[in-house]
Coordinates of C-alpha atoms in Angstrom, one line a residue:
Chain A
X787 CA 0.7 9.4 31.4
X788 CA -1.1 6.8 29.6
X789 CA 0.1 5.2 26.1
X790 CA -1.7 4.8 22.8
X791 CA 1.2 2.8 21.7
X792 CA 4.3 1.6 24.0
X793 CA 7.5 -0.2 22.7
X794 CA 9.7 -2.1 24.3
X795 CA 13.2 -3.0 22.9
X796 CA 12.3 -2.7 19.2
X797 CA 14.6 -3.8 16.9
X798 CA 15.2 -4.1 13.3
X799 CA 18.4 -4.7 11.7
X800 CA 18.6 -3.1 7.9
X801 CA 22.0 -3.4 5.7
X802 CA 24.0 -0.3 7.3
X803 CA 21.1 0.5 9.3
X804 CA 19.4 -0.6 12.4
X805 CA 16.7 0.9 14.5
X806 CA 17.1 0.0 18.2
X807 CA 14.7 1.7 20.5
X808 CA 14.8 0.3 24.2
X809 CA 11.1 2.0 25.1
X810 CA 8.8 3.8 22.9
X811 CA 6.1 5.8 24.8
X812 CA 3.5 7.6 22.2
X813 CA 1.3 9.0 24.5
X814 CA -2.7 9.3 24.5
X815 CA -4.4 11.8 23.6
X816 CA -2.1 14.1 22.0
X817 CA -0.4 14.6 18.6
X818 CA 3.3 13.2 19.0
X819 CA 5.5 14.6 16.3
X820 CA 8.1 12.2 14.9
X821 CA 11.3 14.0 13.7
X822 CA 14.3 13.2 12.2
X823 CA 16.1 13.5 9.0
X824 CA 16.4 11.0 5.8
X825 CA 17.0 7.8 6.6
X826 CA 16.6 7.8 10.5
X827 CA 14.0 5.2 10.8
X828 CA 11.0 7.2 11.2
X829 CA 9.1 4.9 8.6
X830 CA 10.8 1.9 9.5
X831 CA 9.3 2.6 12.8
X832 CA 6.2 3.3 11.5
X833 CA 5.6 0.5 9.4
X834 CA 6.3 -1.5 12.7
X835 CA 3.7 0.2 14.8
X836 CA 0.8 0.3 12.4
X837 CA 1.4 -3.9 11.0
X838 CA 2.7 -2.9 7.5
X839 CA 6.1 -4.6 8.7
X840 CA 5.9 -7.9 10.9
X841 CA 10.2 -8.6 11.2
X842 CA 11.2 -6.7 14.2
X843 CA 12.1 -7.9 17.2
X844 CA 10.6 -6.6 20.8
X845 CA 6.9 -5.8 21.7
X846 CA 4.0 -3.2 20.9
X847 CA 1.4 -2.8 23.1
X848 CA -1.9 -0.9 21.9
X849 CA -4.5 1.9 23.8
X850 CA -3.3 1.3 27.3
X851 CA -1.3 -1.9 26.8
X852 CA -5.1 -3.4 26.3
X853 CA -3.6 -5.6 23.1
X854 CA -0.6 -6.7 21.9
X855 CA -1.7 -8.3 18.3
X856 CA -1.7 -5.5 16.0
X857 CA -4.4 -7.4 13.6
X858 CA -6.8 -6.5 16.2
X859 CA -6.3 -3.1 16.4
X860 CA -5.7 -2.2 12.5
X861 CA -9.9 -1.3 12.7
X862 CA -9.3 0.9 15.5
X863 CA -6.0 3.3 13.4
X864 CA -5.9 4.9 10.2
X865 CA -3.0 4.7 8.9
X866 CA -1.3 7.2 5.7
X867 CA 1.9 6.3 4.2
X868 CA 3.9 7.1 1.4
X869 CA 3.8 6.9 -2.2
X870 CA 2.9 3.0 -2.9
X871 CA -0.6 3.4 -0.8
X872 CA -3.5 3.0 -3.6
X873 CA -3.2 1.2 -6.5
X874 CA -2.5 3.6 -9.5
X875 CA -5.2 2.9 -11.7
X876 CA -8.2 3.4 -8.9
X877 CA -10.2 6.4 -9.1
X878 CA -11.6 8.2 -6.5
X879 CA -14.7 6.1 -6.6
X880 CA -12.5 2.7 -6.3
X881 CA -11.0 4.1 -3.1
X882 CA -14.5 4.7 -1.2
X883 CA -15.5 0.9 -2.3
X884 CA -12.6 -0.7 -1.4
X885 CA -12.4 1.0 1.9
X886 CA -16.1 0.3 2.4
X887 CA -14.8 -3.4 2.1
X888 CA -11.8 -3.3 3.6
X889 CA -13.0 -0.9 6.7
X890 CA -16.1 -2.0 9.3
X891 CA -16.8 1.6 10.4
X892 CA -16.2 3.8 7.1
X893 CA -18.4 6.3 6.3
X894 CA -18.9 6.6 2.5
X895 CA -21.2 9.8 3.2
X896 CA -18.3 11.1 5.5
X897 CA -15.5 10.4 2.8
X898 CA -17.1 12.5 -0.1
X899 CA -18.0 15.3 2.3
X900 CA -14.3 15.1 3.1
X901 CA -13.1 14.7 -0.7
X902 CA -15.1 17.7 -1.8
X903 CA -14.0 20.2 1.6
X904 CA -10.4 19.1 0.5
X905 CA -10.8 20.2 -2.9
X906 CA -10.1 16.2 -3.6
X907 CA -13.2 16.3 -6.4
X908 CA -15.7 18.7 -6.7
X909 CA -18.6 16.7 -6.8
X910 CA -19.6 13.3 -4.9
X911 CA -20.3 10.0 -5.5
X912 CA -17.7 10.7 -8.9
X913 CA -15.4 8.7 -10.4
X914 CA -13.0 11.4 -9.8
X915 CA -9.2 11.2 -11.3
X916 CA -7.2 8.1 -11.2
X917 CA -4.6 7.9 -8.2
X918 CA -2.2 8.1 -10.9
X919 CA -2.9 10.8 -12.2
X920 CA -3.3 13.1 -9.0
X921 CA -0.7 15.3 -7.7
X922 CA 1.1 13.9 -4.3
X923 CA -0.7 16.7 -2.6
X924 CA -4.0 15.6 -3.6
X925 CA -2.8 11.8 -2.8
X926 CA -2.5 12.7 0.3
X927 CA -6.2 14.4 0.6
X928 CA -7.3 11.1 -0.5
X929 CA -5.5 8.9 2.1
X930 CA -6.7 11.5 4.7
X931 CA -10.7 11.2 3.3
X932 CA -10.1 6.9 3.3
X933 CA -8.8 7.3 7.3
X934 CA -11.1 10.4 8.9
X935 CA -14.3 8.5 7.1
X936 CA -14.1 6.3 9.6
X937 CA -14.3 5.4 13.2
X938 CA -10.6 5.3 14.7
X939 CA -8.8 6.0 17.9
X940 CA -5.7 6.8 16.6
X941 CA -4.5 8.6 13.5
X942 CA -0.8 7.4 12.1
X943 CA 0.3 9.7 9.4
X944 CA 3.8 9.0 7.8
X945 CA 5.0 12.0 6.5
X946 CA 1.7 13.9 5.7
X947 CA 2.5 17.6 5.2
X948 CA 5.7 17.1 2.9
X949 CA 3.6 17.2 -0.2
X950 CA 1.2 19.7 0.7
X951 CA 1.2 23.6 0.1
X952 CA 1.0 26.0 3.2
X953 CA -2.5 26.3 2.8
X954 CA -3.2 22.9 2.8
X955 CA -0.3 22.6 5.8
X956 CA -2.6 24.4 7.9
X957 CA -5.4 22.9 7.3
X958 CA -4.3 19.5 7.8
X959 CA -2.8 20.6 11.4
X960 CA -6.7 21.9 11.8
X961 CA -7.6 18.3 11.0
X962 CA -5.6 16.9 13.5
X963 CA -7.1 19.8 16.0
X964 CA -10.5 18.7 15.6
X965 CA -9.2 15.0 15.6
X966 CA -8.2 15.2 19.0
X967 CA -11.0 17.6 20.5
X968 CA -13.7 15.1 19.5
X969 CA -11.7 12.2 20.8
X970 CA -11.7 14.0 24.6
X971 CA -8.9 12.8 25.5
X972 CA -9.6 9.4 24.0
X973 CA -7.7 9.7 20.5
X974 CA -4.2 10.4 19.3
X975 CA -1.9 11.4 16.8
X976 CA 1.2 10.4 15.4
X977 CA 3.1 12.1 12.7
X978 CA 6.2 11.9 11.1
X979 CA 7.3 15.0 9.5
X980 CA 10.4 17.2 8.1
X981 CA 8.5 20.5 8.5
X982 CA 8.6 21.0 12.0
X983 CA 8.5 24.6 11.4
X984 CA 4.5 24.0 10.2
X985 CA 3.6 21.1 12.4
X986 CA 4.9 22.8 15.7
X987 CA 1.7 24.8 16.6
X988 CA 0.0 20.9 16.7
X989 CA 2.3 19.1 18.3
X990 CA 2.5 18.6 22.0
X991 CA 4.9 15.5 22.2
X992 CA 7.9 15.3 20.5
X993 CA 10.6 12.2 19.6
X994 CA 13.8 13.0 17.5
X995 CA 15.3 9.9 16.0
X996 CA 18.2 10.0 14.7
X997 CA 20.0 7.1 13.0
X998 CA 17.4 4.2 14.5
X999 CA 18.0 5.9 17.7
X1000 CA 15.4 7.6 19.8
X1001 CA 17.8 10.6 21.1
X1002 CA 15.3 12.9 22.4
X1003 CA 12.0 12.9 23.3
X1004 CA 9.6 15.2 25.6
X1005 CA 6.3 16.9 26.0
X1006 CA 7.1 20.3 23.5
X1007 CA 6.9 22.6 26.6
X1008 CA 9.6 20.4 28.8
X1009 CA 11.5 20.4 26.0
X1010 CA 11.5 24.7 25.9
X1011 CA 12.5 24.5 29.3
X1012 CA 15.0 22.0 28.8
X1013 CA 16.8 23.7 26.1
X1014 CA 17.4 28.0 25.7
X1015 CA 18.5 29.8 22.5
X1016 CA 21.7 31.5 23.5
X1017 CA 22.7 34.9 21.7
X1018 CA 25.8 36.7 22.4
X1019 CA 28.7 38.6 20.6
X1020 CA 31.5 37.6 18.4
X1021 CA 34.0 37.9 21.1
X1022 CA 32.7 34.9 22.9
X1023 CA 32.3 32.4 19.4
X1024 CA 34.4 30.4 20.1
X1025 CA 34.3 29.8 23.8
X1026 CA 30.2 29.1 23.5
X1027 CA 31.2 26.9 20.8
X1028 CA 32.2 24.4 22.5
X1029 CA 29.1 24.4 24.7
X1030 CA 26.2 24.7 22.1
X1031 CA 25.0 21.8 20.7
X1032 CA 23.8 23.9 17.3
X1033 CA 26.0 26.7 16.5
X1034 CA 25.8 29.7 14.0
X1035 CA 28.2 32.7 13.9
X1036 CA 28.8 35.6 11.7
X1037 CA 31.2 38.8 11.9
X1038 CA 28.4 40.3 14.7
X1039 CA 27.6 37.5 17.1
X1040 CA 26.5 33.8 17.3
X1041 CA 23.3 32.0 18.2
X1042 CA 22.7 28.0 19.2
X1043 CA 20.7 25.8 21.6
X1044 CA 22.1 24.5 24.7
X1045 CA 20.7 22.4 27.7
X1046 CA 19.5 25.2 30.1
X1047 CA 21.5 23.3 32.5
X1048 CA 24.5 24.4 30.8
X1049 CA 23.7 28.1 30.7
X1050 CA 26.6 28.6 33.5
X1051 CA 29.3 27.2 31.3
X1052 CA 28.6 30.3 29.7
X1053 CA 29.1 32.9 32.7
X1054 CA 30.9 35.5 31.9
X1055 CA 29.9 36.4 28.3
X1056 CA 27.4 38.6 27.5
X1057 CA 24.3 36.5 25.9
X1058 CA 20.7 36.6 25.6
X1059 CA 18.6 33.8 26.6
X1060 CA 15.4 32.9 24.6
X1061 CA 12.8 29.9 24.4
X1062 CA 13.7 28.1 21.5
X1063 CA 11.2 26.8 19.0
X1064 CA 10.8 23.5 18.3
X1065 CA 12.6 23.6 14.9
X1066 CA 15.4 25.0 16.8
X1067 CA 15.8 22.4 19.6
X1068 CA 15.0 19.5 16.8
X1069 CA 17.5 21.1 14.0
X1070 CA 20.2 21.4 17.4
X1071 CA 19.6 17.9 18.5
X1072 CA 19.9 16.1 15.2
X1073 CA 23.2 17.5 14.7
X1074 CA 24.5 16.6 17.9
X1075 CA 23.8 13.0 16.9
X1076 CA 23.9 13.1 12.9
X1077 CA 26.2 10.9 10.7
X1078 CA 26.0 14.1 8.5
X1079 CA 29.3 16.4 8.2
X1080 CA 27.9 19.5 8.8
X1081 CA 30.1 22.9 8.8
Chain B
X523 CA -21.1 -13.3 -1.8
X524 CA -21.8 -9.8 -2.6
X525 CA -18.3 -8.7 -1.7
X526 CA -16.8 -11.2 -2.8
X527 CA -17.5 -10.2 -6.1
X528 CA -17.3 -6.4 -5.4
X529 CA -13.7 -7.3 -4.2
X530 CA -12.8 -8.5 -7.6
X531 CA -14.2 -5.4 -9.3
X532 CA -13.1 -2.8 -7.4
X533 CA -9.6 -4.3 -7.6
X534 CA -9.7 -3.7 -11.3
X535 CA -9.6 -0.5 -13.9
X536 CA -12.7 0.3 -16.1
X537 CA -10.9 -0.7 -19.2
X538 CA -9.9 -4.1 -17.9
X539 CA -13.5 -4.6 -17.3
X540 CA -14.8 -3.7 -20.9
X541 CA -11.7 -5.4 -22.3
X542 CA -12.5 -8.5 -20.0
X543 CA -15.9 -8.9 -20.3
X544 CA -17.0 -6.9 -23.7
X545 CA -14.1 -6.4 -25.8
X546 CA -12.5 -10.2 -25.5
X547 CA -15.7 -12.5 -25.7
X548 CA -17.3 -10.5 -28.5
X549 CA -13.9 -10.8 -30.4
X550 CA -13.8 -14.3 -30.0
X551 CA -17.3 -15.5 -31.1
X552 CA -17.2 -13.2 -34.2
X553 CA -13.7 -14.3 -35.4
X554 CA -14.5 -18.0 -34.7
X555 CA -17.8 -16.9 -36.5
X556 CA -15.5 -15.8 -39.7
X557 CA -13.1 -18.8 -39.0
X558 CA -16.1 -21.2 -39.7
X559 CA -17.5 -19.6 -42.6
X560 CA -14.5 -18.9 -44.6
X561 CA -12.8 -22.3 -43.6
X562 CA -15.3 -24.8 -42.7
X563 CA -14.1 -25.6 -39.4
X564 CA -15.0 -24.9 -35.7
X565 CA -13.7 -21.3 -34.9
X566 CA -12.4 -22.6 -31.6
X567 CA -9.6 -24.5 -33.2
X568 CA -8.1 -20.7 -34.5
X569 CA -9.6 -18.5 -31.6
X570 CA -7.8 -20.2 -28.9
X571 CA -4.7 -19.3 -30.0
X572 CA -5.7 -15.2 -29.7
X573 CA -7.7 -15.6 -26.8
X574 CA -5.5 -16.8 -24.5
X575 CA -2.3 -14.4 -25.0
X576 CA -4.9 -12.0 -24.6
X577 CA -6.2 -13.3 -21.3
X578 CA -2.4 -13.0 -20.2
X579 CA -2.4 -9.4 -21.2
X580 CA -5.9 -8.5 -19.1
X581 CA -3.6 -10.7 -16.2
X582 CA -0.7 -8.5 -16.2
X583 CA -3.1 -5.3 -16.1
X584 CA -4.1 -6.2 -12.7
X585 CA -1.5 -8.8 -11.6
X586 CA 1.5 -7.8 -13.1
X587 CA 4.3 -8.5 -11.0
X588 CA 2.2 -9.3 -7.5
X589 CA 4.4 -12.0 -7.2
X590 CA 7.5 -9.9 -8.3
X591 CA 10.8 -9.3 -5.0
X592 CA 9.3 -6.0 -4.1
X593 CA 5.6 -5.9 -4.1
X594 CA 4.3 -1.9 -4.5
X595 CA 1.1 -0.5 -4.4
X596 CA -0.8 -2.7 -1.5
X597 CA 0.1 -0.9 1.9
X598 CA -4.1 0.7 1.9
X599 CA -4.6 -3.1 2.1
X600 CA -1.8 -4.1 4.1
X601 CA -3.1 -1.2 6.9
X602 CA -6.2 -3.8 6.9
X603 CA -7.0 -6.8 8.5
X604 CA -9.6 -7.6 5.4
X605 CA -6.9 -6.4 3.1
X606 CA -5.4 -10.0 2.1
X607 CA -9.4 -11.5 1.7
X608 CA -9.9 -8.6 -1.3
X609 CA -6.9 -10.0 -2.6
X610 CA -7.9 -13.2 -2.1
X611 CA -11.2 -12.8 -3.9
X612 CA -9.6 -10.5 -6.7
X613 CA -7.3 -13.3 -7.6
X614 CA -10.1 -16.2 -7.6
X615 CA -11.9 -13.3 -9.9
X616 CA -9.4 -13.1 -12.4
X617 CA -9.7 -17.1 -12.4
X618 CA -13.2 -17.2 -13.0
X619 CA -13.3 -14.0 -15.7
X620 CA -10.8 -16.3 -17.4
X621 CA -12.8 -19.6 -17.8
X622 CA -15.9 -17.6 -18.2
X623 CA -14.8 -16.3 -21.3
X624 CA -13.0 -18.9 -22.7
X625 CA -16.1 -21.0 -21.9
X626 CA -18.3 -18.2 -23.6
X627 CA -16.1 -18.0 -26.7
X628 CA -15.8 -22.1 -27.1
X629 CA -19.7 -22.1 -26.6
X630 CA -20.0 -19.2 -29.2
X631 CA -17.7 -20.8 -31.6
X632 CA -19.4 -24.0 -31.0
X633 CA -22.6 -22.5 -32.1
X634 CA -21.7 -20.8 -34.8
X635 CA -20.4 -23.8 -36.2
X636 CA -23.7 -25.5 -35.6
X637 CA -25.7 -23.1 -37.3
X638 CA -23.7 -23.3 -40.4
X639 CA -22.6 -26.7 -40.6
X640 CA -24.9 -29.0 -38.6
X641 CA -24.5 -32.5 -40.0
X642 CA -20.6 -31.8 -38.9
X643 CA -21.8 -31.9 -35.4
X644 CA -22.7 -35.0 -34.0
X645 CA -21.5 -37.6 -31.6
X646 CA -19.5 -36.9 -28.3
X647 CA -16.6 -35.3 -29.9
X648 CA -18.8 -32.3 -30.7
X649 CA -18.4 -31.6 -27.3
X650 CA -15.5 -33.4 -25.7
X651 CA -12.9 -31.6 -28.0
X652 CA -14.6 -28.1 -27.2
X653 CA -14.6 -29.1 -23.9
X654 CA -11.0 -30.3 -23.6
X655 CA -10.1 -27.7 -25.4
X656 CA -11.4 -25.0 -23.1
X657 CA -10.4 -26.6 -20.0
X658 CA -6.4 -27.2 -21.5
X659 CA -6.0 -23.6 -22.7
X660 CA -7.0 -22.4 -19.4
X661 CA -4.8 -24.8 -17.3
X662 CA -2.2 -23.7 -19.9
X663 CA -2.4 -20.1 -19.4
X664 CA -2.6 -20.2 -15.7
X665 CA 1.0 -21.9 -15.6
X666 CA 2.1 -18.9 -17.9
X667 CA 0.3 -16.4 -15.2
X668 CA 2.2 -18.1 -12.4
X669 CA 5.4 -17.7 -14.2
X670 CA 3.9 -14.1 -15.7
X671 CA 3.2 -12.5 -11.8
X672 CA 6.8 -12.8 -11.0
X673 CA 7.7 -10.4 -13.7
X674 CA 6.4 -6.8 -13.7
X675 CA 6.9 -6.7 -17.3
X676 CA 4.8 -6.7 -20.1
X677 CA 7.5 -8.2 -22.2
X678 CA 7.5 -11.4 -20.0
X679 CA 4.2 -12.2 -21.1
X680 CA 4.6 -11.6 -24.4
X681 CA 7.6 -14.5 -24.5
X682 CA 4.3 -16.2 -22.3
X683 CA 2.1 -15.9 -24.6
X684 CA 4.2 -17.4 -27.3
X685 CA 5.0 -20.4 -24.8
X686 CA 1.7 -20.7 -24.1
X687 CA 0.4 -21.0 -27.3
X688 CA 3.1 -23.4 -28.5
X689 CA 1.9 -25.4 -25.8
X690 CA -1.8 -25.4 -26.4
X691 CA -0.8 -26.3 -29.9
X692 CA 1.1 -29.7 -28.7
X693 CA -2.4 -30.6 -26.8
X694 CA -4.2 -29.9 -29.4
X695 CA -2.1 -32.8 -31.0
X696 CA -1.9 -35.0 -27.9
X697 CA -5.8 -34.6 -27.8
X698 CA -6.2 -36.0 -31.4
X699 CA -4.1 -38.9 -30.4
X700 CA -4.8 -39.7 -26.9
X701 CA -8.8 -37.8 -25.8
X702 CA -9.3 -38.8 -22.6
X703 CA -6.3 -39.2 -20.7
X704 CA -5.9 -35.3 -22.3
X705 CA -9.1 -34.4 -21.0
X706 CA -8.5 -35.8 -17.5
X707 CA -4.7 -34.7 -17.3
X708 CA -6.2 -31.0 -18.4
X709 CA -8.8 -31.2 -15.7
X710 CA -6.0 -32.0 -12.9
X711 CA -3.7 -30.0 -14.1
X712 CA -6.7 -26.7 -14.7
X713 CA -7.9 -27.4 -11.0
X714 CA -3.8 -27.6 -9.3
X715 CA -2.7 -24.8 -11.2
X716 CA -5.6 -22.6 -9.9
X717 CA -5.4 -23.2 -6.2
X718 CA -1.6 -23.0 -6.9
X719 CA -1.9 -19.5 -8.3
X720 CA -4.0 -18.1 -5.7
X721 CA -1.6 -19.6 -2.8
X722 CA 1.7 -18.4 -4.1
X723 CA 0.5 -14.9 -4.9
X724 CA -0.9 -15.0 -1.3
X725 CA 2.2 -16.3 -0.1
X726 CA 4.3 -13.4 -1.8
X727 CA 1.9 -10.8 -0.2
X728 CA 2.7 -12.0 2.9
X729 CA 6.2 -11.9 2.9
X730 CA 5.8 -8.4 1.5
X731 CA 5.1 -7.7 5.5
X732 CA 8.7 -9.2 5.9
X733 CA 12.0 -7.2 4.6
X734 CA 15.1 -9.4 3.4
X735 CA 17.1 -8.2 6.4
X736 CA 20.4 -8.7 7.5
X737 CA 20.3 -12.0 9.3
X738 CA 19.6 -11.0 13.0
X739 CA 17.1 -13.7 13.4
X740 CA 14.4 -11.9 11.9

């Protein structure tokens, strides 16, 4: 398997907090879903990989460890982030100039053909509403115009669905789709999200951070096989407990994930094995390793 | 040279741009215009003082705080190599907006004055004092911007723009007394302050790409 990005021994040491991730694989050509909850150090590692944050210690190596110097590669990634992206008081207009200056390959054509199927204005070549005044849903149609006008090779999107609507949702994981088609194999996607639930029909790799950790990571489909959701009766709650990482239990029955290796801790009680989904196996995994008390 | 310039404008709102470049110069040559006719004197020697608290305010509209702990707003630019040249040539565009129109509004001023008194206006003073006077007030309210782009706060510059034009008021004093060495101290001081304003809000940007993080060697 060949990397768009690879990490080794990353480092970053916050107050309370630090991220330490021995090897970081992101592989090419395929959407790669980071997951974890608040404060886990999905943008902290973000920031790293796309050059936004320069104090970290280890190494990055870029589209098949071809470059290491991440000014070199910023032409070749788009890159959406949170809130303090634009400036507040450009317009829609201010955005295709400056990234017309700021980007070799961007398409202005491309970026109001964007803006208009998005719903971002309703006409080109318009001044359009300040940054400011746009909703975060619509911020985030802009910074996804500024990044597919042009020519990259990999798309690195921190946290893009969280403001959107379902409709919108699904369109951006059609976005990411296409992305990846055209690219042949040749183009990749990383994302960051907390709705799992809407990104998992896009996402074929999967890394769960949890507390600057990477604690689990996998192609989605290894993963299904590497963990089952396990049904079974009331009788056996407690017993299965003990052996689920995730586990939820009522008057009837229970239900959780465990490693499918594990399935013959629990012979003897009458369950019901099923694939899990990824929300499932990323919800069980999370708090198996979360700082959170959970009851 | 082209972008260069679009740089500078794209990095700043429509109404800084009519303020800037409409609003400020034509507010300055008709009140120095007023100043002369009602009072018999140059209108730059009254002007200055509104001009350059408002050349603070038009700063702080786009530069406001830039120089300020935690930098917001830039990470579109950050994402590009190119990202800190923009910057570079929006800051070196706010420089020259603000000596183009204090240089516009002095001219103005000057000939306005000309026009309605012209046997006031002979010898080398007629243009060394405009001159110096122009090149102080904007060495002066470049120190105040330096100070200014640490602050994200309107307020600041307000206090600034009080400072600043205390300040031009003492040259104007010091330039009675003492021209040249106030026109050649202005001059250094114009020049310094410039490259020094550019460098440190540079500098700032930089270490935006750099947390304050626990000491780990990092």
């Amino acid at each position: 398997m060949k990397d768009v990005i690879k990490g080794n021994n990353l480092k970053k040491k916050y107050k309370g907090f630090q991220l330490d991730v021995p090897e970081l694989h992101i592989p090419k050509g395929f959407a790669t879903a980071l997951i974890g909850e608040n404060g886990a150090g999905k943008t902290t590692l973000i920031n790293m990989l796309t050059g936004i944050r320069m104090d970290y210690k280890g190494e990055l190596f870029y589209f098949d460890e071809q470059e290491q110097d991440v000014d070199k590669v910023k032409e070749r990634i788009g890159y959406t982030g949170p809130g303090n992206y634009f400036l507040p008081h450009w317009n829609v207009k201010q955005v295709e100039e400056i990234s017309s200056l700021l980007f070799e390959t961007f398409d202005e054509e491309k970026f109001w053909d964007i803006c208009v199927e998005l719903g971002v204005t309703t006409e080109r070549h318009v001044n359009g509403k300040k940054v400011n005044d746009l909703s975060d849903g619509n911020k985030v149609k802009l910074m996804l115009a500024a990044v597919l006008a042009r020519k990259t090779d990999c798309l690195i999107l921190d946290e893009p669905a969280s403001p959107l609507d379902p409709l919108m949702r699904d369109k951006l994981c059609e976005i990411i789709r296409e992305y990846l088609t055209e690219g042949n194999g040749e183009k990749s996607v990383l994302f960051s999200t907390h709705n799992i639930s809407d990104m998992e029909n896009v996402t074929d790799y999967a890394i769960i951070v949890e507390h600057g950790n990477v604690v689990e990571e996998g192609f989605v489909e290894d993963l299904k096989e590497k963990y089952v959701l396990v049904k079974g009766e009331a009788k056996d709650a407690k017993a299965a407990e003990k052996i689920l990482y995730s586990f939820s239990g009522n008057a009837y029955g229970f239900e959780g994930i465990c490693l499918a290796a594990d399935l013959d801790k629990l012979a003897g009680m009458d369950i019901q094995v099923e694939v899990p989904t990824l929300f499932q196996i990323s919800v069980a995994v999370m708090k198996a390793n979360s700082t959170l008390k959970l009851h | 040279m082209r972008d260069r310039i679009k740089s500078f404008f794209v990095f700043t709102s429509t109404g800084y741009r009519i303020l800037a470049f409409l609003v400020l110069p034509v507010f300055g040559i008709a009140l120095g215009h007023m100043v002369a006719f009602l009072l018999a004197i140059p209108g730059y020697f009254v002007t200055i003082f509104f001009i350059m608290p408002l050349e603070l305010i038009l700063d702080y509209m786009v530069f406001g705080g830039i120089c300020a702990k935690e930098v917001s707003h830039l990470e579109y630019l950050k994402g590009s190599v190119r990202g800190e040249w923009v910057m570079k040539n929006a800051l070196v565009g706010g420089m020259i907006q603000m000596l183009l129109v204090l240089a516009v509004v002095m001219l103005g001023n000057h000939i306005s004055y000309q026009m309605l008194f012209p046997a006031q206006v002979v010898g080398m003073d007629a243009i060394l004092i405009p001159a110096a006077l122009l090149i102080s007030a904007y060495a002066v309210t470049m120190g105040m911007v330096i100070v200014g782009r640490f602050f994200d706060s309107l307020n600041v510059y307000y206090i600034l723009a009080v400072v600043a034009a205390a300040l031009e008021g003492s040259v104007l004093q010091f330039l009675v007394l003492y021209r040249y060495p106030t026109i050649v101290i202005s001059v250094m001081l114009a020049v310094i302050l410039s490259i020094v304003s550019v460098k440190i809000a540079l500098k700032k940007i930089e270490e935006s790409y750099y947390d304050k993080t626990v000491a780990d060697g990092n």
